Short mmCIF file of C-alpha atoms in Angstrom, two decimals:
data_model
loop_
_atom_site.label_atom_id
_atom_site.label_comp_id
_atom_site.label_asym_id
_atom_site.label_seq_id
_atom_site.Cartn_x
_atom_site.Cartn_y
_atom_site.Cartn_z
CA MET A 224 4.20 5.81 8.73
CA THR A 225 7.84 5.25 9.42
CA ASP A 226 8.15 1.68 10.66
CA ARG A 227 7.82 -0.92 7.88
CA LYS A 228 6.38 -3.61 10.18
CA GLU A 229 3.80 -1.16 11.48
CA LEU A 230 2.91 -0.25 7.91
CA VAL A 231 2.45 -3.91 6.91
CA VAL A 232 0.18 -4.53 9.93
CA LYS A 233 -1.85 -1.40 9.17
CA LEU A 234 -2.31 -2.45 5.52
CA LYS A 235 -3.47 -5.92 6.59
CA ASP A 236 -5.98 -4.30 8.97
CA LEU A 237 -7.25 -1.87 6.32
CA PHE A 238 -7.46 -4.44 3.50
CA PRO A 239 -8.30 -7.84 5.04
CA GLN A 240 -9.64 -9.00 1.67
CA GLY A 241 -6.07 -8.78 0.33
CA ARG A 242 -6.75 -6.32 -2.49
CA ILE A 243 -6.33 -2.59 -3.01
CA SER A 244 -6.84 -0.57 -6.15
CA CYS A 245 -3.98 1.38 -7.66
CA THR A 246 -5.91 4.59 -7.06
CA GLU A 247 -6.39 3.72 -3.37
CA ALA A 248 -2.68 2.93 -3.06
CA HIS A 249 -1.69 6.28 -4.57
CA ASP A 250 -4.16 8.09 -2.31
CA LEU A 251 -2.72 6.35 0.78
CA ALA A 252 0.84 7.11 -0.28
CA ARG A 253 -0.06 10.80 -0.57
CA LYS A 254 -1.96 10.75 2.73
CA TRP A 255 0.94 9.04 4.52
CA ASP A 256 3.52 11.21 2.71
CA MET A 257 5.46 8.32 1.23
CA ASP A 258 6.67 7.14 -2.14
CA PRO A 259 4.06 4.97 -3.93
CA ARG A 260 6.77 2.43 -4.71
CA GLU A 261 7.48 2.02 -0.99
CA LEU A 262 3.78 1.50 -0.33
CA GLY A 263 3.69 -1.09 -3.13
CA GLU A 264 6.59 -2.97 -1.54
CA ALA A 265 4.79 -2.94 1.82
CA CYS A 266 1.65 -4.26 0.12
CA ASP A 267 3.73 -7.11 -1.32
CA GLU A 268 5.02 -7.92 2.17
CA ALA A 269 1.47 -7.84 3.53
CA GLY A 270 0.24 -10.16 0.78
CA ILE A 271 -2.02 -7.46 -0.66
CA LYS A 272 -2.52 -7.38 -4.41
CA ILE A 273 -2.76 -4.03 -6.17
CA SER A 274 -5.38 -4.13 -8.90
CA GLY A 275 -6.21 -1.83 -11.77
CA CYS A 276 -2.70 -0.46 -11.99
CA GLU A 277 -2.52 2.62 -14.18
CA LEU A 278 0.99 1.69 -15.38
CA GLY A 279 0.57 -2.07 -15.58
CA CYS A 280 3.17 -2.57 -12.85
CA PHE A 281 1.11 -4.68 -10.44
#
């Protein structure tokens, strides 16, 4: 995933309920070879809440 808009659209498609677990977010970041923080920012843009954060960041 290189284009931020494409990433936001993909996240909305994958998580229409508007929630993703922290574990799922980390797994996706690894799968898509990106920094978890970048994925978190894209989730914010997509209106997707990250739940169960292991660090208490979300």
